[in-house]
mmCIF file of C-alpha atoms in Angstrom:
data_model
loop_
_atom_site.group_PDB
_atom_site.id
_atom_site.type_symbol
_atom_site.label_atom_id
_atom_site.label_comp_id
_atom_site.label_asym_id
_atom_site.label_seq_id
_atom_site.Cartn_x
_atom_site.Cartn_y
_atom_site.Cartn_z
ATOM 1 C CA MET A 1 0.000 0.000 0.000
ATOM 2 C CA GLN A 2 1.516 3.282 -1.120
ATOM 3 C CA THR A 3 1.806 5.993 1.507
ATOM 4 C CA LEU A 4 2.708 9.572 0.646
ATOM 5 C CA PRO A 5 4.681 11.691 3.115
ATOM 6 C CA THR A 6 2.583 13.639 5.606
ATOM 7 C CA LEU A 7 2.746 17.365 4.954
ATOM 8 C CA GLU A 8 2.945 19.902 7.752
ATOM 9 C CA ILE A 9 0.283 22.597 7.396
ATOM 10 C CA THR A 10 0.985 26.075 8.698
ATOM 11 C CA ASN A 11 -0.902 29.350 8.638
ATOM 12 C CA ILE A 12 -0.078 31.037 5.325
ATOM 13 C CA ALA A 13 -0.837 34.538 6.593
ATOM 14 C CA SER A 14 2.576 36.010 7.345
ATOM 15 C CA SER A 15 1.134 38.238 10.030
ATOM 16 C CA GLN A 16 -0.023 35.198 12.003
ATOM 17 C CA PRO A 17 2.270 32.835 13.942
ATOM 18 C CA ALA A 18 2.759 29.426 12.346
ATOM 19 C CA PHE A 19 0.929 26.541 13.973
ATOM 20 C CA ASP A 20 1.470 22.827 13.661
ATOM 21 C CA THR A 21 -1.428 20.525 12.830
ATOM 22 C CA THR A 22 0.510 17.279 12.662
ATOM 23 C CA ILE A 23 0.155 14.567 15.299
ATOM 24 C CA LYS A 24 3.281 14.128 17.395
ATOM 25 C CA ARG A 25 3.711 10.387 17.729
ATOM 26 C CA ARG A 26 5.212 8.806 20.815
ATOM 27 C CA LYS A 27 8.780 7.721 20.114
ATOM 28 C CA THR A 28 9.131 3.960 20.035
ATOM 29 C CA ARG A 29 11.748 1.427 19.045
ATOM 30 C CA ALA A 30 11.529 -0.205 15.621
ATOM 31 C CA VAL A 31 10.305 -3.813 15.711
ATOM 32 C CA GLN A 32 10.831 -5.806 12.535
ATOM 33 C CA VAL A 33 8.154 -8.279 11.445
ATOM 34 C CA GLY A 34 9.322 -9.796 8.180
ATOM 35 C CA ASP A 35 9.648 -6.910 5.734
ATOM 36 C CA VAL A 36 7.368 -4.645 7.791
ATOM 37 C CA THR A 37 8.575 -2.323 10.552
ATOM 38 C CA ILE A 38 6.353 -1.432 13.516
ATOM 39 C CA GLY A 39 7.276 1.712 15.428
ATOM 40 C CA GLY A 40 10.480 3.677 15.062
ATOM 41 C CA GLY A 41 8.673 6.504 13.299
ATOM 42 C CA TYR A 42 7.493 4.276 10.449
ATOM 43 C CA PRO A 43 3.892 4.631 9.159
ATOM 44 C CA VAL A 44 1.206 3.065 11.351
ATOM 45 C CA VAL A 45 0.879 -0.566 10.225
ATOM 46 C CA VAL A 46 -2.487 -2.107 9.309
ATOM 47 C CA GLN A 47 -3.300 -5.626 10.519
ATOM 48 C CA SER A 48 -6.190 -8.071 10.347
ATOM 49 C CA MET A 49 -6.844 -11.760 10.964
ATOM 50 C CA ILE A 50 -8.102 -14.554 8.740
ATOM 51 C CA ASN A 51 -11.061 -16.588 9.968
ATOM 52 C CA GLU A 52 -10.120 -19.820 8.181
ATOM 53 C CA ASP A 53 -9.040 -22.843 10.212
ATOM 54 C CA THR A 54 -5.233 -22.926 10.059
ATOM 55 C CA LEU A 55 -5.412 -26.663 9.291
ATOM 56 C CA ASP A 56 -7.058 -25.668 5.996
ATOM 57 C CA ILE A 57 -3.843 -24.917 4.103
ATOM 58 C CA ASP A 58 -5.393 -23.758 0.835
ATOM 59 C CA GLY A 59 -8.110 -21.745 2.560
ATOM 60 C CA SER A 60 -5.599 -20.061 4.850
ATOM 61 C CA VAL A 61 -3.268 -19.164 1.992
ATOM 62 C CA ALA A 62 -6.185 -17.712 0.033
ATOM 63 C CA GLY A 63 -7.400 -15.742 3.063
ATOM 64 C CA ILE A 64 -3.961 -14.307 3.784
ATOM 65 C CA ARG A 65 -3.502 -13.350 0.149
ATOM 66 C CA ARG A 66 -6.912 -11.651 -0.072
ATOM 67 C CA LEU A 67 -6.107 -9.504 2.951
ATOM 68 C CA HIS A 68 -2.601 -8.638 1.816
ATOM 69 C CA GLU A 69 -3.738 -7.668 -1.670
ATOM 70 C CA ILE A 70 -6.095 -5.025 -0.291
ATOM 71 C CA GLY A 71 -3.528 -3.460 2.018
ATOM 72 C CA CYS A 72 -3.280 -5.614 5.165
ATOM 73 C CA GLU A 73 0.419 -5.524 5.986
ATOM 74 C CA ILE A 74 0.588 -8.171 8.742
ATOM 75 C CA VAL A 75 -1.884 -11.058 8.927
ATOM 76 C CA ARG A 76 -2.761 -12.941 12.113
ATOM 77 C CA VAL A 77 -3.774 -16.601 12.241
ATOM 78 C CA THR A 78 -5.072 -18.639 15.149
ATOM 79 C CA VAL A 79 -3.012 -21.588 16.404
ATOM 80 C CA PRO A 80 -5.005 -23.557 19.017
ATOM 81 C CA SER A 81 -3.028 -26.808 18.761
ATOM 82 C CA LEU A 82 0.348 -28.270 17.858
ATOM 83 C CA GLY A 83 -1.151 -29.546 14.611
ATOM 84 C CA HIS A 84 -2.191 -26.022 13.670
ATOM 85 C CA ALA A 85 1.300 -24.785 14.502
ATOM 86 C CA LYS A 86 2.924 -27.349 12.207
ATOM 87 C CA ALA A 87 0.498 -26.424 9.421
ATOM 88 C CA LEU A 88 2.033 -22.949 9.360
ATOM 89 C CA ALA A 89 5.159 -24.355 7.720
ATOM 90 C CA GLU A 90 3.155 -25.497 4.704
ATOM 91 C CA ILE A 91 1.121 -22.279 4.646
ATOM 92 C CA LYS A 92 4.318 -20.238 4.517
ATOM 93 C CA GLN A 93 5.828 -22.363 1.768
ATOM 94 C CA LYS A 94 2.682 -22.217 -0.344
ATOM 95 C CA LEU A 95 2.357 -18.451 0.084
ATOM 96 C CA ILE A 96 5.912 -17.909 -1.117
ATOM 97 C CA LYS A 97 5.469 -20.295 -4.033
ATOM 98 C CA THR A 98 2.087 -19.015 -5.266
ATOM 99 C CA TYR A 99 2.127 -15.357 -4.192
ATOM 100 C CA ARG A 100 4.822 -13.794 -1.984
ATOM 101 C CA ASP A 101 6.115 -13.896 1.575
ATOM 102 C CA VAL A 102 3.568 -12.179 3.841
ATOM 103 C CA PRO A 103 4.418 -11.325 7.471
ATOM 104 C CA ILE A 104 2.338 -13.560 9.751
ATOM 105 C CA VAL A 105 1.649 -13.381 13.473
ATOM 106 C CA ALA A 106 0.359 -16.483 15.213
ATOM 107 C CA ASP A 107 -2.148 -16.304 18.060
ATOM 108 C CA VAL A 108 -1.238 -18.620 20.951
ATOM 109 C CA HIS A 109 -3.405 -18.893 24.069
ATOM 110 C CA HIS A 110 -3.908 -21.542 26.778
ATOM 111 C CA ASN A 111 -0.757 -23.265 28.091
ATOM 112 C CA GLY A 112 0.899 -22.493 24.813
ATOM 113 C CA MET A 113 4.634 -23.082 25.278
ATOM 114 C CA LYS A 114 4.935 -26.129 23.004
ATOM 115 C CA ILE A 115 2.651 -24.573 20.413
ATOM 116 C CA ALA A 116 4.507 -21.257 20.513
ATOM 117 C CA LEU A 117 7.912 -22.926 20.143
ATOM 118 C CA GLU A 118 6.701 -24.781 17.052
ATOM 119 C CA VAL A 119 5.110 -21.632 15.637
ATOM 120 C CA ALA A 120 8.321 -19.656 16.132
ATOM 121 C CA LYS A 121 10.076 -21.907 13.620
ATOM 122 C CA HIS A 122 7.794 -20.892 10.771
ATOM 123 C CA ILE A 123 6.513 -17.330 11.079
ATOM 124 C CA GLU A 124 7.750 -13.848 11.979
ATOM 125 C CA LYS A 125 5.828 -13.014 15.146
ATOM 126 C CA VAL A 126 4.082 -14.794 18.011
ATOM 127 C CA ARG A 127 1.234 -13.235 19.979
ATOM 128 C CA ILE A 128 0.719 -14.464 23.524
ATOM 129 C CA ASN A 129 -1.925 -13.506 26.084
ATOM 130 C CA PRO A 130 -0.384 -13.067 29.567
ATOM 131 C CA GLY A 131 -3.657 -14.054 31.221
ATOM 132 C CA LEU A 132 -3.752 -17.403 29.437
ATOM 133 C CA TYR A 133 -0.186 -18.350 28.486
ATOM 134 C CA VAL A 134 0.273 -20.079 31.828
ATOM 135 C CA PHE A 135 -3.355 -20.842 32.604
ATOM 136 C CA GLU A 136 -4.318 -21.262 36.253
ATOM 137 C CA LYS A 137 -7.736 -22.718 36.985
ATOM 138 C CA PRO A 138 -9.632 -20.163 39.100
ATOM 139 C CA ASN A 139 -10.126 -21.034 42.753
ATOM 140 C CA THR A 140 -13.635 -19.886 43.696
ATOM 141 C CA SER A 141 -12.894 -20.144 47.421
ATOM 142 C CA ARG A 142 -9.775 -17.966 47.281
ATOM 143 C CA THR A 143 -9.892 -14.715 49.240
ATOM 144 C CA GLU A 144 -6.351 -13.455 48.625
ATOM 145 C CA TYR A 145 -2.973 -14.093 47.043
ATOM 146 C CA THR A 146 0.003 -14.034 49.355
ATOM 147 C CA LYS A 147 3.233 -12.520 48.082
ATOM 148 C CA THR A 148 4.789 -15.980 48.110
ATOM 149 C CA GLU A 149 1.983 -17.408 45.951
ATOM 150 C CA PHE A 150 2.162 -14.409 43.620
ATOM 151 C CA ASP A 151 5.929 -14.785 43.184
ATOM 152 C CA GLU A 152 5.759 -18.548 42.730
ATOM 153 C CA ILE A 153 3.412 -18.185 39.791
ATOM 154 C CA GLY A 154 5.610 -15.401 38.439
ATOM 155 C CA GLU A 155 8.567 -17.778 38.468
ATOM 156 C CA LYS A 156 6.518 -20.466 36.721
ATOM 157 C CA ILE A 157 5.631 -17.927 34.040
ATOM 158 C CA ARG A 158 9.290 -17.072 33.602
ATOM 159 C CA GLU A 159 10.253 -20.731 33.223
ATOM 160 C CA THR A 160 7.522 -21.249 30.635
ATOM 161 C CA LEU A 161 8.130 -18.041 28.702
ATOM 162 C CA ALA A 162 11.936 -18.127 28.615
ATOM 163 C CA PRO A 163 12.333 -20.841 25.929
ATOM 164 C CA LEU A 164 10.043 -18.903 23.572
ATOM 165 C CA VAL A 165 11.816 -15.624 24.237
ATOM 166 C CA ILE A 166 15.206 -17.215 23.573
ATOM 167 C CA SER A 167 13.957 -18.823 20.355
ATOM 168 C CA LEU A 168 12.529 -15.560 19.025
ATOM 169 C CA ARG A 169 15.595 -13.609 20.143
ATOM 170 C CA ASP A 170 18.019 -15.949 18.425
ATOM 171 C CA GLN A 171 15.996 -15.946 15.196
ATOM 172 C CA GLY A 172 15.497 -12.171 15.132
ATOM 173 C CA LYS A 173 11.732 -12.575 15.314
ATOM 174 C CA ALA A 174 9.074 -10.642 17.253
ATOM 175 C CA MET A 175 6.531 -11.113 20.043
ATOM 176 C CA ARG A 176 3.287 -9.339 20.820
ATOM 177 C CA ILE A 177 2.346 -9.300 24.474
ATOM 178 C CA GLY A 178 -1.397 -9.032 23.984
ATOM 179 C CA VAL A 179 -3.261 -8.252 27.206
ATOM 180 C CA ASN A 180 -7.054 -8.567 27.072
ATOM 181 C CA HIS A 181 -9.267 -6.930 29.682
ATOM 182 C CA GLY A 182 -11.590 -9.931 29.656
ATOM 183 C CA SER A 183 -8.893 -12.531 30.350
ATOM 184 C CA LEU A 184 -6.690 -11.146 33.090
ATOM 185 C CA ALA A 185 -4.989 -13.782 35.223
ATOM 186 C CA GLU A 186 -6.676 -14.499 38.555
ATOM 187 C CA ARG A 187 -3.775 -13.202 40.656
ATOM 188 C CA MET A 188 -3.820 -9.894 38.720
ATOM 189 C CA LEU A 189 -7.547 -9.585 39.343
ATOM 190 C CA PHE A 190 -7.058 -10.222 43.073
ATOM 191 C CA THR A 191 -4.145 -7.809 43.313
ATOM 192 C CA TYR A 192 -5.251 -4.931 41.071
ATOM 193 C CA GLY A 193 -8.908 -5.602 40.384
ATOM 194 C CA ASP A 194 -10.616 -5.655 37.021
ATOM 195 C CA THR A 195 -8.838 -2.443 36.042
ATOM 196 C CA PRO A 196 -6.484 -0.890 33.479
ATOM 197 C CA GLU A 197 -3.829 -1.028 36.217
ATOM 198 C CA GLY A 198 -4.110 -4.817 36.283
ATOM 199 C CA MET A 199 -3.747 -4.931 32.509
ATOM 200 C CA VAL A 200 -0.654 -2.743 32.619
ATOM 201 C CA GLU A 201 1.041 -4.716 35.383
ATOM 202 C CA SER A 202 0.320 -7.951 33.538
ATOM 203 C CA ALA A 203 2.135 -6.606 30.472
ATOM 204 C CA VAL A 204 5.018 -5.175 32.494
ATOM 205 C CA GLU A 205 5.629 -8.552 34.165
ATOM 206 C CA PHE A 206 6.092 -10.192 30.759
ATOM 207 C CA ILE A 207 8.192 -7.312 29.419
ATOM 208 C CA ARG A 208 10.588 -7.623 32.350
ATOM 209 C CA ILE A 209 11.081 -11.317 31.604
ATOM 210 C CA CYS A 210 11.845 -10.485 27.964
ATOM 211 C CA GLU A 211 14.291 -7.754 28.960
ATOM 212 C CA SER A 212 16.073 -10.012 31.450
ATOM 213 C CA LEU A 213 16.823 -12.309 28.495
ATOM 214 C CA ASP A 214 18.007 -9.415 26.303
ATOM 215 C CA PHE A 215 14.952 -9.610 24.041
ATOM 216 C CA HIS A 216 13.443 -6.305 22.943
ATOM 217 C CA ASN A 217 11.654 -7.106 19.674
ATOM 218 C CA VAL A 218 8.338 -6.689 21.483
ATOM 219 C CA VAL A 219 4.987 -5.047 20.701
ATOM 220 C CA ILE A 220 2.300 -4.473 23.353
ATOM 221 C CA SER A 221 -1.502 -4.416 23.114
ATOM 222 C CA MET A 222 -4.075 -3.597 25.817
ATOM 223 C CA LYS A 223 -7.411 -4.454 24.245
ATOM 224 C CA ALA A 224 -10.840 -4.160 25.812
ATOM 225 C CA SER A 225 -14.374 -4.321 24.468
ATOM 226 C CA ARG A 226 -15.349 -1.054 26.174
ATOM 227 C CA VAL A 227 -13.765 2.040 24.657
ATOM 228 C CA PRO A 228 -13.194 3.975 27.927
ATOM 229 C CA VAL A 229 -11.359 0.982 29.446
ATOM 230 C CA MET A 230 -9.305 0.470 26.301
ATOM 231 C CA VAL A 231 -8.311 4.146 26.068
ATOM 232 C CA ALA A 232 -7.400 4.311 29.769
ATOM 233 C CA ALA A 233 -5.338 1.116 29.569
ATOM 234 C CA TYR A 234 -3.283 2.298 26.599
ATOM 235 C CA ARG A 235 -2.704 5.744 28.073
ATOM 236 C CA LEU A 236 -1.629 4.206 31.360
ATOM 237 C CA MET A 237 0.612 1.710 29.558
ATOM 238 C CA ALA A 238 2.317 4.493 27.599
ATOM 239 C CA LYS A 239 2.914 6.471 30.800
ATOM 240 C CA ARG A 240 4.167 3.416 32.689
ATOM 241 C CA MET A 241 6.622 2.600 29.924
ATOM 242 C CA ASP A 242 7.816 6.199 29.826
ATOM 243 C CA ASP A 243 8.381 6.086 33.589
ATOM 244 C CA LEU A 244 10.320 2.824 33.253
ATOM 245 C CA GLY A 245 12.375 3.981 30.271
ATOM 246 C CA MET A 246 10.662 1.517 27.914
ATOM 247 C CA ASP A 247 9.892 2.408 24.310
ATOM 248 C CA TYR A 248 7.950 -0.564 22.943
ATOM 249 C CA PRO A 249 5.435 0.007 20.109
ATOM 250 C CA LEU A 250 1.730 -0.307 20.839
ATOM 251 C CA HIS A 251 -0.807 -2.271 18.804
ATOM 252 C CA LEU A 252 -4.241 -0.618 19.065
ATOM 253 C CA GLY A 253 -7.657 -2.222 18.879
ATOM 254 C CA VAL A 254 -11.098 -2.399 20.451
ATOM 255 C CA THR A 255 -11.760 -6.101 20.793
ATOM 256 C CA GLU A 256 -15.180 -7.559 19.981
ATOM 257 C CA ALA A 257 -16.413 -4.259 18.518
ATOM 258 C CA GLY A 258 -19.309 -5.955 16.729
ATOM 259 C CA ASP A 259 -20.460 -5.264 13.194
ATOM 260 C CA GLY A 260 -22.018 -2.652 10.968
ATOM 261 C CA GLU A 261 -21.968 1.066 11.523
ATOM 262 C CA TYR A 262 -21.691 0.862 15.307
ATOM 263 C CA GLY A 263 -18.760 -1.565 15.178
ATOM 264 C CA ARG A 264 -16.921 0.871 12.932
ATOM 265 C CA ILE A 265 -17.763 3.880 15.086
ATOM 266 C CA LYS A 266 -16.809 2.053 18.273
ATOM 267 C CA SER A 267 -13.436 0.993 16.865
ATOM 268 C CA THR A 268 -12.780 4.467 15.486
ATOM 269 C CA ALA A 269 -13.666 6.094 18.809
ATOM 270 C CA GLY A 270 -10.994 4.087 20.619
ATOM 271 C CA ILE A 271 -8.280 3.863 17.980
ATOM 272 C CA ALA A 272 -8.520 7.435 16.683
ATOM 273 C CA THR A 273 -8.582 8.929 20.188
ATOM 274 C CA LEU A 274 -5.260 7.289 21.007
ATOM 275 C CA LEU A 275 -3.671 7.985 17.635
ATOM 276 C CA ALA A 276 -4.568 11.654 18.060
ATOM 277 C CA ASP A 277 -2.670 11.509 21.375
ATOM 278 C CA GLY A 278 0.352 10.205 19.458
ATOM 279 C CA ILE A 279 -0.116 6.713 20.913
ATOM 280 C CA GLY A 280 -0.102 3.708 18.589
ATOM 281 C CA ASP A 281 2.133 2.157 15.940
ATOM 282 C CA THR A 282 -0.098 -0.531 14.439
ATOM 283 C CA ILE A 283 -3.872 -1.041 14.416
ATOM 284 C CA ARG A 284 -6.583 -3.588 13.812
ATOM 285 C CA VAL A 285 -10.293 -2.877 13.531
ATOM 286 C CA SER A 286 -12.028 -6.022 14.832
ATOM 287 C CA LEU A 287 -15.392 -6.504 13.120
ATOM 288 C CA THR A 288 -17.819 -9.413 13.206
ATOM 289 C CA GLU A 289 -17.714 -9.435 9.416
ATOM 290 C CA ALA A 290 -15.461 -10.726 6.669
ATOM 291 C CA PRO A 291 -11.880 -9.704 7.526
ATOM 292 C CA GLU A 292 -11.615 -7.786 4.256
ATOM 293 C CA LYS A 293 -14.164 -5.300 5.602
ATOM 294 C CA GLU A 294 -11.722 -4.222 8.332
ATOM 295 C CA ILE A 295 -9.024 -2.833 6.052
ATOM 296 C CA PRO A 296 -10.917 0.154 4.579
ATOM 297 C CA VAL A 297 -11.855 1.288 8.103
ATOM 298 C CA CYS A 298 -8.206 1.195 9.180
ATOM 299 C CA TYR A 299 -7.090 3.289 6.240
ATOM 300 C CA SER A 300 -9.953 5.732 6.672
ATOM 301 C CA ILE A 301 -8.944 6.319 10.310
ATOM 302 C CA LEU A 302 -5.298 6.873 9.365
ATOM 303 C CA GLN A 303 -6.205 9.108 6.422
ATOM 304 C CA ALA A 304 -8.588 11.252 8.498
ATOM 305 C CA LEU A 305 -5.842 11.866 11.073
ATOM 306 C CA GLY A 306 -3.229 12.646 8.433
ATOM 307 C CA LEU A 307 -1.088 9.680 9.477
ATOM 308 C CA ARG A 308 -1.154 7.944 6.089
ATOM 309 C CA LYS A 309 -2.135 9.250 2.693
ATOM 310 C CA THR A 310 -3.333 6.220 0.793
ATOM 311 C CA MET A 311 -6.368 7.489 -1.090
ATOM 312 C CA VAL A 312 -8.117 10.623 -2.282
ATOM 313 C CA GLU A 313 -9.346 12.977 0.454
ATOM 314 C CA TYR A 314 -12.792 14.286 -0.513
ATOM 315 C CA VAL A 315 -13.947 17.585 0.953
ATOM 316 C CA ALA A 316 -17.668 18.177 0.462
ATOM 317 C CA CYS A 317 -20.245 20.464 2.038
ATOM 318 C CA PRO A 318 -23.393 18.932 3.566
ATOM 319 C CA SER A 319 -25.654 20.702 1.017
ATOM 320 C CA CYS A 320 -28.267 23.349 1.737
ATOM 321 C CA GLY A 321 -30.734 25.640 -0.011
ATOM 322 C CA ARG A 322 -27.896 27.477 -1.780
ATOM 323 C CA THR A 323 -26.624 24.336 -3.513
ATOM 324 C CA LEU A 324 -26.802 24.659 -7.290
ATOM 325 C CA PHE A 325 -26.648 20.964 -8.219
ATOM 326 C CA ASN A 326 -27.377 17.532 -6.760
ATOM 327 C CA LEU A 327 -24.372 17.445 -4.466
ATOM 328 C CA GLU A 328 -24.774 13.866 -3.282
ATOM 329 C CA GLU A 329 -25.056 12.564 -6.828
ATOM 330 C CA VAL A 330 -22.137 14.630 -8.137
ATOM 331 C CA LEU A 331 -19.877 13.655 -5.228
ATOM 332 C CA HIS A 332 -20.613 10.009 -6.007
ATOM 333 C CA VAL A 333 -19.715 10.498 -9.697
ATOM 334 C CA VAL A 334 -16.510 12.395 -8.845
ATOM 335 C CA ARG A 335 -15.531 9.716 -6.319
ATOM 336 C CA GLU A 336 -16.141 6.869 -8.757
ATOM 337 C CA ALA A 337 -14.000 8.605 -11.391
ATOM 338 C CA THR A 338 -11.062 9.424 -9.110
ATOM 339 C CA LYS A 339 -11.079 6.944 -6.204
ATOM 340 C CA HIS A 340 -8.155 4.940 -7.615
ATOM 341 C CA LEU A 341 -5.792 7.911 -7.302
ATOM 342 C CA THR A 342 -3.445 8.327 -4.354
ATOM 343 C CA GLY A 343 -2.818 11.404 -2.267
ATOM 344 C CA LEU A 344 -5.028 14.044 -3.877
ATOM 345 C CA ASP A 345 -7.467 16.340 -2.055
ATOM 346 C CA ILE A 346 -10.581 17.039 -4.144
ATOM 347 C CA ALA A 347 -13.327 19.400 -2.986
ATOM 348 C CA VAL A 348 -16.922 19.269 -4.226
ATOM 349 C CA MET A 349 -18.834 22.383 -3.133
ATOM 350 C CA GLY A 350 -22.424 23.272 -3.878
ATOM 351 C CA CYS A 351 -22.139 27.080 -3.928
ATOM 352 C CA ILE A 352 -19.689 29.962 -3.850
ATOM 353 C CA VAL A 353 -20.213 30.501 -0.100
ATOM 354 C CA ASN A 354 -18.630 27.162 0.778
ATOM 355 C CA GLY A 355 -16.408 27.150 -2.284
ATOM 356 C CA PRO A 356 -12.954 28.731 -2.338
ATOM 357 C CA GLY A 357 -12.764 29.410 1.402
ATOM 358 C CA GLU A 358 -13.694 25.994 2.739
ATOM 359 C CA MET A 359 -11.696 24.139 0.099
ATOM 360 C CA ALA A 360 -8.563 26.273 0.416
ATOM 361 C CA ASP A 361 -6.299 23.315 1.135
ATOM 362 C CA ALA A 362 -7.657 21.092 -1.655
ATOM 363 C CA ASP A 363 -5.640 20.319 -4.781
ATOM 364 C CA TYR A 364 -8.714 20.600 -6.981
ATOM 365 C CA GLY A 365 -12.156 22.114 -6.542
ATOM 366 C CA TYR A 366 -15.498 21.481 -8.215
ATOM 367 C CA VAL A 367 -17.799 24.396 -7.356
ATOM 368 C CA GLY A 368 -21.316 25.395 -8.330
ATOM 369 C CA LYS A 369 -21.073 29.189 -8.776
ATOM 370 C CA THR A 370 -23.843 29.811 -11.314
ATOM 371 C CA PRO A 371 -26.819 27.640 -12.318
ATOM 372 C CA GLY A 372 -25.917 25.046 -14.925
ATOM 373 C CA TYR A 373 -22.167 25.684 -14.727
ATOM 374 C CA ILE A 374 -19.242 24.335 -12.727
ATOM 375 C CA SER A 375 -16.148 26.294 -11.779
ATOM 376 C CA LEU A 376 -13.007 24.164 -11.595
ATOM 377 C CA TYR A 377 -10.179 25.214 -9.302
ATOM 378 C CA ARG A 378 -6.541 24.294 -8.929
ATOM 379 C CA GLY A 379 -5.888 25.157 -5.313
ATOM 380 C CA ARG A 380 -7.230 28.692 -4.819
ATOM 381 C CA GLU A 381 -7.148 29.592 -8.510
ATOM 382 C CA GLU A 382 -10.234 29.307 -10.676
ATOM 383 C CA ILE A 383 -9.098 27.636 -13.897
ATOM 384 C CA LYS A 384 -12.239 27.387 -16.007
ATOM 385 C CA LYS A 385 -16.017 27.437 -16.008
ATOM 386 C CA VAL A 386 -17.707 24.555 -17.845
ATOM 387 C CA PRO A 387 -21.271 23.313 -18.365
ATOM 388 C CA GLU A 388 -22.418 21.082 -15.513
ATOM 389 C CA THR A 389 -22.727 18.106 -17.879
ATOM 390 C CA GLN A 390 -19.002 18.345 -18.623
ATOM 391 C CA GLY A 391 -17.850 18.994 -15.060
ATOM 392 C CA VAL A 392 -16.413 15.596 -14.162
ATOM 393 C CA GLU A 393 -14.820 15.097 -17.570
ATOM 394 C CA GLU A 394 -13.117 18.486 -17.376
ATOM 395 C CA LEU A 395 -11.968 17.846 -13.803
ATOM 396 C CA ILE A 396 -10.233 14.696 -15.020
ATOM 397 C CA ASN A 397 -8.699 16.638 -17.919
ATOM 398 C CA LEU A 398 -7.337 19.202 -15.450
ATOM 399 C CA ILE A 399 -5.765 16.473 -13.314
ATOM 400 C CA LYS A 400 -4.299 14.923 -16.468
ATOM 401 C CA ALA A 401 -2.895 18.263 -17.612
ATOM 402 C CA ASP A 402 -1.041 18.531 -14.299
ATOM 403 C CA GLY A 403 0.476 15.074 -14.745
ATOM 404 C CA ARG A 404 -1.272 13.731 -11.638
ATOM 405 C CA TRP A 405 -3.616 11.272 -13.330
ATOM 406 C CA VAL A 406 -3.053 7.527 -13.555
ATOM 407 C CA GLU A 407 -5.333 5.096 -15.291
ATOM 408 C CA PRO A 408 -7.174 2.700 -12.966
ATOM 409 C CA GLU A 409 -5.929 -0.884 -12.999
ATOM 410 C CA ILE A 410 -8.444 -3.244 -14.505
ATOM 411 C CA GLY A 411 -9.797 -5.619 -11.872
ATOM 412 C CA THR A 412 -8.235 -3.758 -8.962
ATOM 413 C CA GLU A 413 -10.416 -4.234 -5.875
ATOM 414 C CA ASP A 414 -11.743 -1.105 -4.241
ATOM 415 C CA ARG A 415 -9.850 -0.342 -1.008
ATOM 416 C CA LYS A 416 -11.879 2.604 0.142
#
């Protein structure tokens, strides 16, 4: 997925002080996952997850390819058993033979040391859940955890995690420490409660084990299904790492966001809030839909925040009584004609009131100034006035004249 450099926008009036509208991202270390880099100032990485059974080799390869072709840069697969872990070797080989090498992260959960060690042989990144990696059956009669009990389990975790850490370290591979609000370990719940603090301390415990073994190729996630909890957990995690001198990248997501419009809004509310704070180096929008539906939402969030420029930015007024043409219809036609382009800002304005002023930062403008005619702009300059029936055609001609037009690829799937 092509990404254009983010431009800094400043006040052009020389009498006014310059102001910065770019998001200042939290500085993090670079973590390599195959040919993709998370953190280190690199563009925010887009991820998703196939829903095929990993034992289905052909289905998994096809699912990974579909996601990668529409812009998913790292693909996650679930690995619930040793058999699934071994299947990853064949999936990798078939991907390389029939398509290309795609960075894969494997999801390992309950008592997963043997599974994770097998997985680490075949793919670039392993995701573990601290609340489940060493699974302790809850004791319903327990009223407290003594320090001795707490430390004993901590040592068991270290013994179980160390072989995986060493394997990943020696191979130059990566780990995601993926804390979930809904699956905190029992001793964390007893000690910190069902809170963002418990999530943070769970992650820190695993980070310290990694650091003690000189392993730093680590990414952290703090997912929750409620946006306020998720936002608080990530903010607290970023602060805690800053206090401890840690600079690990953060993977953002609202888990179990649901589907449809609300699932998209819910994910955007959590992810965009944190990205606007400068927190976050890679994202996944988790929808109860086909995985391919997640990718356009990710790119729309990043585009809206100015973090990645991967498609056309359309500026359009909401329409009112002054509008001189069917704005909704014209915007649709303009979008369909230009949506394959990368990095342009195109404004479609219904009248002169919302025209040149509101679209001042656009590359091109399509404005209804007089009935039956369209005024076409390049930036702030009016270039020509054309009959409304020729508006879209002449807009394309203007873009072509500036050398900024490319022909759409036949059969290319819409990413927007």
